[in-house]
Amino acid sequence: MKRKGILIILDGLGDRPVKELDGKTPLEYAKTPNMDKLAKIGILGQQDPIAPGKPAGSDTAHLAIFGYDPYQTYRGRGFFEALGVGLDLDEDDLAFRVNFATIENGIITDRRAGRISTEEAHELAKAIQENVKIPVEFIFVGATGHRAVLVLKGMAKGYKVGENDPHEAGKPPHRFEYADEDSKKVAEILEEFVQKAHEVLEKHPINKKRRKEGKPVANYLLIRGAGTYPNIPMKFTEEWKVKAAAVVATALVKGVARAIGFEVYTPEGATGEYNTDPMAKAKKVVELLNDYDFVFLHFKPTDAAGHDNNPMKKVEMIEKADEMIGYIIDNIDLENTVIAITGDHSTPCEVKNHSGDPVPLLIAGGGVRADYTESFGERECMRGGIGRVRGKYIVPMMMDLMGRTEKFGA
Amino acid sequence: MKRKGILIILDGLGDRPVKELDGKTPLEYAKTPNMDKLAKIGILGQQDPIAPGKPAGSDTAHLAIFGYDPYQTYRGRGFFEALGVGLDLDEDDLAFRVNFATIENGIITDRRAGRISTEEAHELAKAIQENVKIPVEFIFVGATGHRAVLVLKGMAKGYKVGENDPHEAGKPPHRFEYADEDSKKVAEILEEFVQKAHEVLEKHPINKKRRKEGKPVANYLLIRGAGTYPNIPMKFTEEWKVKAAAVVATALVKGVARAIGFEVYTPEGATGEYNTDPMAKAKKVVELLNDYDFVFLHFKPTDAAGHDNNPMKKVEMIEKADEMIGYIIDNIDLENTVIAITGDHSTPCEVKNHSGDPVPLLIAGGGVRADYTESFGERECMRGGIGRVRGKYIVPMMMDLMGRTEKFGA
């Protein structure tokens, strides 16, 4: 008997006790009737995306959860960012994640250029693509908000290059470091690219308008995350013999999903930001479940609230996610579906970044042995029947309940 | 946000149910209000220093807990014993752990020479260093009590040599076995050394006095634990970018701490024996926490009580340790500290030796997600929120809560 599967990742879900939430975590504090219902009929646990105590990035964590050892496969975020904005890379391309930023008198005053809009960023990117000339062919495209992607064609060998992002405002941009001769060449190209792009951006009408309006101008590029093609095949859909779709707005995660063979959908209203429309995503998941065996749903703003150290916003986003999940479970045949809910990593408010804490995990649906747990939260997950497992076992456990695993031995 | 860390290892802490303790373990039976308080606000679990069912030595277990795979790094206890008594070894030195013992008519009648005092042992060691001549340069120094260290300069290649310790009284000493030509040479040197030392010891005034007093004489050396320099770097303090100190009395554990870059302190009154002064250690820990990021506190006599199959003594030692811990937590800012308490291994009274049982683990302090546990004991640890982890994850989990881990990925 075969079931369908839904994997829901609430980005950065796990947290630590928060004083203003009466010592509860945001997930414990939030009203989540739908996830609690799934906890009651399902099974809970804790998962370490990489290993106990090791903070994972969103890209490495997703790789791990999809079953790929990030230490074996990960070759930098730039690759996934590029796939995520729909670029198809060649094996010798080198890709970067880029921020539009604000520079004043040599100091980065805003790493996100006042969170410039997607439309503005795309127009600025177009101007750069058309007007900047450097010694190699390049592709420069806007992603969402202040984010963009740069691809240097044929430069993969120079992947050991650093970044110019100082990672906090009030500092000058770094010079690009490099570890070998190939990377030195890339570093020089990047310095030239950043300088020429700066000149194009400075005089662009969008920035003139922003300056007039008193908004931070997008007059500088911060470049990081050099990434190339992973050196091993990651054929999720072939390995598991499933037709798989992803509902994602965030470019980096879109890229991971594309890399492993998922067809990626971003319904209108899904932005990856606080203003995202969870119901648009929920409806898309239910719709896709008619045609696909496995649907992956990614929800980003829980992570943003952790980075922003805003516990009440995280609570609000978790409650939004719970409504989204409510719509899904009300519109599917749960007995013939396996649904897993987890985060890719913990992003505790107090840390304002990813931590190495384990991540709450819930599995419910057909075939699932229920445990004694009553609600979905960090503490309740500690007594859950799944125990504490590595992230890479989530998909195998789901696929097994879905009737899609193969016996090893006789 | 960065926190400081305290790792407390109560040697041999774990045990099995003991009939005379109403079927409880010593840790469950002991009154431990301070550790119970930490259990309530913190999180419990079980850790396997090496792997489930595999008994670890104190040296290999400490290596594992500090994050070093003992199968990769361990090259014999002698190395750590030598470092522990303050010797600085060369890479081609071969070091041994030595016991002063009593031999009568060719039979070892006491493997510890009536637990001879440190002062007597040091004087006997001096006599051996001055009067014994063998074909290679050697260093022979007393450690604590009946313990001593022998270093054969430049003989590292002969590390595949056995021991002469029969490991129980009433038997003759073994002859040194060997696995290759280099080790054969070492075995011959050791036989000669033991014989010549025996002659020096027999006629030494200390032994004449002991004989007169009816005490077991220290007239023989039992040599074991050939050890050389580990073949990989173990740079705890560099890896974690912390300033680290250890409060330890036991030479072997001092040696491990020195090997990985800790500065080692042994406050007056800390003996590593039943008579140790736990408050001297507690005060030292609190004092060191002003200057260091990470302080490791080792408490030995819990292990001795297990080896001696003395459950009530183990209870007493655990209660002493609890007072020590009480002083510490009353004198630090717990919100800005991460405190972990565990054993290096279990030493169940019924086994009278190390066992492969998992070891109780407690983590409390700032950022820690509490679980439902109420007290520190083997059974309660089984339902703890940490779950069951390998010893090597303790430090990463602590460092993560201390804000000192690095993200892998973006």
PDB file of N, CA and C in Angstrom, chain B residues 99 101-111 162-177 190-191 194-195 198 219-224:
ATOM      1  N   ASN B  99      53.230   1.130  39.460  1.00  0.00           N
ATOM      2  CA  ASN B  99      52.776   0.985  40.853  1.00  0.00           C
ATOM      3  C   ASN B  99      53.940   0.554  41.737  1.00  0.00           C
ATOM      4  N   ALA B 101      54.670  -1.772  44.623  1.00  0.00           N
ATOM      5  CA  ALA B 101      53.933  -2.946  45.086  1.00  0.00           C
ATOM      6  C   ALA B 101      54.775  -3.711  46.112  1.00  0.00           C
ATOM      7  N   THR B 102      54.157  -4.717  46.704  1.00  0.00           N
ATOM      8  CA  THR B 102      54.852  -5.560  47.678  1.00  0.00           C
ATOM      9  C   THR B 102      55.022  -6.964  47.102  1.00  0.00           C
ATOM     10  N   ILE B 103      56.261  -7.476  47.130  1.00  0.00           N
ATOM     11  CA  ILE B 103      56.498  -8.855  46.672  1.00  0.00           C
ATOM     12  C   ILE B 103      57.095  -9.649  47.826  1.00  0.00           C
ATOM     13  N   GLU B 104      56.597 -10.858  48.011  1.00  0.00           N
ATOM     14  CA  GLU B 104      57.157 -11.755  49.032  1.00  0.00           C
ATOM     15  C   GLU B 104      57.306 -13.139  48.439  1.00  0.00           C
ATOM     16  N   ASN B 105      58.525 -13.655  48.463  1.00  0.00           N
ATOM     17  CA  ASN B 105      58.803 -14.983  47.899  1.00  0.00           C
ATOM     18  C   ASN B 105      58.275 -15.119  46.469  1.00  0.00           C
ATOM     19  N   GLY B 106      58.481 -14.046  45.693  1.00  0.00           N
ATOM     20  CA  GLY B 106      58.098 -14.117  44.282  1.00  0.00           C
ATOM     21  C   GLY B 106      56.637 -13.908  44.008  1.00  0.00           C
ATOM     22  N   ILE B 107      55.856 -13.616  45.036  1.00  0.00           N
ATOM     23  CA  ILE B 107      54.412 -13.407  44.866  1.00  0.00           C
ATOM     24  C   ILE B 107      54.074 -11.948  45.204  1.00  0.00           C
ATOM     25  N   ILE B 108      53.271 -11.312  44.340  1.00  0.00           N
ATOM     26  CA  ILE B 108      52.801  -9.951  44.648  1.00  0.00           C
ATOM     27  C   ILE B 108      51.721 -10.079  45.724  1.00  0.00           C
ATOM     28  N   THR B 109      52.003  -9.554  46.911  1.00  0.00           N
ATOM     29  CA  THR B 109      51.021  -9.673  48.000  1.00  0.00           C
ATOM     30  C   THR B 109      50.171  -8.413  48.143  1.00  0.00           C
ATOM     31  N   ASP B 110      50.660  -7.289  47.609  1.00  0.00           N
ATOM     32  CA  ASP B 110      49.871  -6.049  47.628  1.00  0.00           C
ATOM     33  C   ASP B 110      50.251  -5.218  46.411  1.00  0.00           C
ATOM     34  N   ARG B 111      49.290  -4.966  45.538  1.00  0.00           N
ATOM     35  CA  ARG B 111      49.597  -4.248  44.287  1.00  0.00           C
ATOM     36  C   ARG B 111      49.825  -2.756  44.518  1.00  0.00           C
ATOM     37  N   GLY B 162      54.278  -5.389  26.651  1.00  0.00           N
ATOM     38  CA  GLY B 162      53.233  -5.712  27.613  1.00  0.00           C
ATOM     39  C   GLY B 162      53.521  -5.134  28.995  1.00  0.00           C
ATOM     40  N   GLU B 163      53.119  -5.855  30.008  1.00  0.00           N
ATOM     41  CA  GLU B 163      53.237  -5.349  31.377  1.00  0.00           C
ATOM     42  C   GLU B 163      53.634  -6.513  32.287  1.00  0.00           C
ATOM     43  N   ASN B 164      54.093  -6.164  33.495  1.00  0.00           N
ATOM     44  CA  ASN B 164      54.404  -7.233  34.450  1.00  0.00           C
ATOM     45  C   ASN B 164      53.381  -7.304  35.573  1.00  0.00           C
ATOM     46  N   ASP B 165      52.324  -6.489  35.448  1.00  0.00           N
ATOM     47  CA  ASP B 165      51.316  -6.416  36.509  1.00  0.00           C
ATOM     48  C   ASP B 165      50.333  -7.590  36.385  1.00  0.00           C
ATOM     49  N   PRO B 166      50.258  -8.471  37.403  1.00  0.00           N
ATOM     50  CA  PRO B 166      49.312  -9.594  37.320  1.00  0.00           C
ATOM     51  C   PRO B 166      47.866  -9.163  37.593  1.00  0.00           C
ATOM     52  N   HIS B 167      47.673  -7.922  37.993  1.00  0.00           N
ATOM     53  CA  HIS B 167      46.355  -7.308  38.239  1.00  0.00           C
ATOM     54  C   HIS B 167      45.561  -7.939  39.379  1.00  0.00           C
ATOM     55  N   GLU B 168      46.172  -8.909  40.086  1.00  0.00           N
ATOM     56  CA  GLU B 168      45.581  -9.287  41.377  1.00  0.00           C
ATOM     57  C   GLU B 168      46.667  -9.817  42.302  1.00  0.00           C
ATOM     58  N   ALA B 169      46.445  -9.598  43.571  1.00  0.00           N
ATOM     59  CA  ALA B 169      47.410 -10.055  44.554  1.00  0.00           C
ATOM     60  C   ALA B 169      47.384 -11.591  44.614  1.00  0.00           C
ATOM     61  N   GLY B 170      48.501 -12.183  45.103  1.00  0.00           N
ATOM     62  CA  GLY B 170      48.559 -13.641  45.232  1.00  0.00           C
ATOM     63  C   GLY B 170      49.161 -14.323  44.014  1.00  0.00           C
ATOM     64  N   LYS B 171      49.585 -13.535  43.053  1.00  0.00           N
ATOM     65  CA  LYS B 171      50.190 -14.101  41.845  1.00  0.00           C
ATOM     66  C   LYS B 171      51.591 -13.524  41.664  1.00  0.00           C
ATOM     67  N   PRO B 172      52.445 -14.231  40.936  1.00  0.00           N
ATOM     68  CA  PRO B 172      53.758 -13.670  40.630  1.00  0.00           C
ATOM     69  C   PRO B 172      53.633 -12.588  39.553  1.00  0.00           C
ATOM     70  N   PRO B 173      54.586 -11.692  39.483  1.00  0.00           N
ATOM     71  CA  PRO B 173      54.560 -10.721  38.379  1.00  0.00           C
ATOM     72  C   PRO B 173      54.711 -11.434  37.042  1.00  0.00           C
ATOM     73  N   HIS B 174      54.100 -10.873  36.024  1.00  0.00           N
ATOM     74  CA  HIS B 174      54.269 -11.428  34.666  1.00  0.00           C
ATOM     75  C   HIS B 174      55.650 -11.074  34.127  1.00  0.00           C
ATOM     76  N   ARG B 175      56.031 -11.804  33.104  1.00  0.00           N
ATOM     77  CA  ARG B 175      57.168 -11.339  32.306  1.00  0.00           C
ATOM     78  C   ARG B 175      56.618 -10.414  31.217  1.00  0.00           C
ATOM     79  N   PHE B 176      57.414  -9.422  30.809  1.00  0.00           N
ATOM     80  CA  PHE B 176      56.960  -8.481  29.780  1.00  0.00           C
ATOM     81  C   PHE B 176      56.872  -9.171  28.427  1.00  0.00           C
ATOM     82  N   GLU B 177      55.708  -9.123  27.835  1.00  0.00           N
ATOM     83  CA  GLU B 177      55.574  -9.643  26.473  1.00  0.00           C
ATOM     84  C   GLU B 177      55.915  -8.561  25.466  1.00  0.00           C
ATOM     85  N   LEU B 190      63.107  -3.339  30.539  1.00  0.00           N
ATOM     86  CA  LEU B 190      62.176  -3.264  31.665  1.00  0.00           C
ATOM     87  C   LEU B 190      62.461  -4.353  32.696  1.00  0.00           C
ATOM     88  N   GLU B 191      62.759  -5.584  32.219  1.00  0.00           N
ATOM     89  CA  GLU B 191      63.081  -6.674  33.146  1.00  0.00           C
ATOM     90  C   GLU B 191      64.293  -6.287  33.998  1.00  0.00           C
ATOM     91  N   VAL B 194      63.333  -3.439  36.474  1.00  0.00           N
ATOM     92  CA  VAL B 194      62.534  -3.918  37.613  1.00  0.00           C
ATOM     93  C   VAL B 194      63.431  -4.648  38.618  1.00  0.00           C
ATOM     94  N   GLN B 195      64.347  -5.466  38.111  1.00  0.00           N
ATOM     95  CA  GLN B 195      65.227  -6.232  38.984  1.00  0.00           C
ATOM     96  C   GLN B 195      66.138  -5.309  39.789  1.00  0.00           C
ATOM     97  N   HIS B 198      64.236  -3.329  42.348  1.00  0.00           N
ATOM     98  CA  HIS B 198      63.893  -4.216  43.464  1.00  0.00           C
ATOM     99  C   HIS B 198      65.034  -4.238  44.479  1.00  0.00           C
ATOM    100  N   ASN B 219      58.584  -2.787  47.739  1.00  0.00           N
ATOM    101  CA  ASN B 219      59.864  -3.334  47.275  1.00  0.00           C
ATOM    102  C   ASN B 219      59.830  -3.840  45.841  1.00  0.00           C
ATOM    103  N   TYR B 220      58.765  -3.473  45.094  1.00  0.00           N
ATOM    104  CA  TYR B 220      58.680  -3.973  43.722  1.00  0.00           C
ATOM    105  C   TYR B 220      57.936  -2.965  42.864  1.00  0.00           C
ATOM    106  N   LEU B 221      58.212  -3.003  41.561  1.00  0.00           N
ATOM    107  CA  LEU B 221      57.535  -2.101  40.633  1.00  0.00           C
ATOM    108  C   LEU B 221      56.691  -2.895  39.642  1.00  0.00           C
ATOM    109  N   LEU B 222      55.419  -2.527  39.532  1.00  0.00           N
ATOM    110  CA  LEU B 222      54.545  -3.091  38.500  1.00  0.00           C
ATOM    111  C   LEU B 222      54.393  -2.028  37.407  1.00  0.00           C
ATOM    112  N   ILE B 223      54.740  -2.416  36.202  1.00  0.00           N
ATOM    113  CA  ILE B 223      54.840  -1.450  35.099  1.00  0.00           C
ATOM    114  C   ILE B 223      53.840  -1.818  34.001  1.00  0.00           C
ATOM    115  N   ARG B 224      53.101  -0.817  33.528  1.00  0.00           N
ATOM    116  CA  ARG B 224      52.088  -1.088  32.494  1.00  0.00           C
ATOM    117  C   ARG B 224      51.784   0.183  31.730  1.00  0.00           C
TER     118      ARG B 224
END
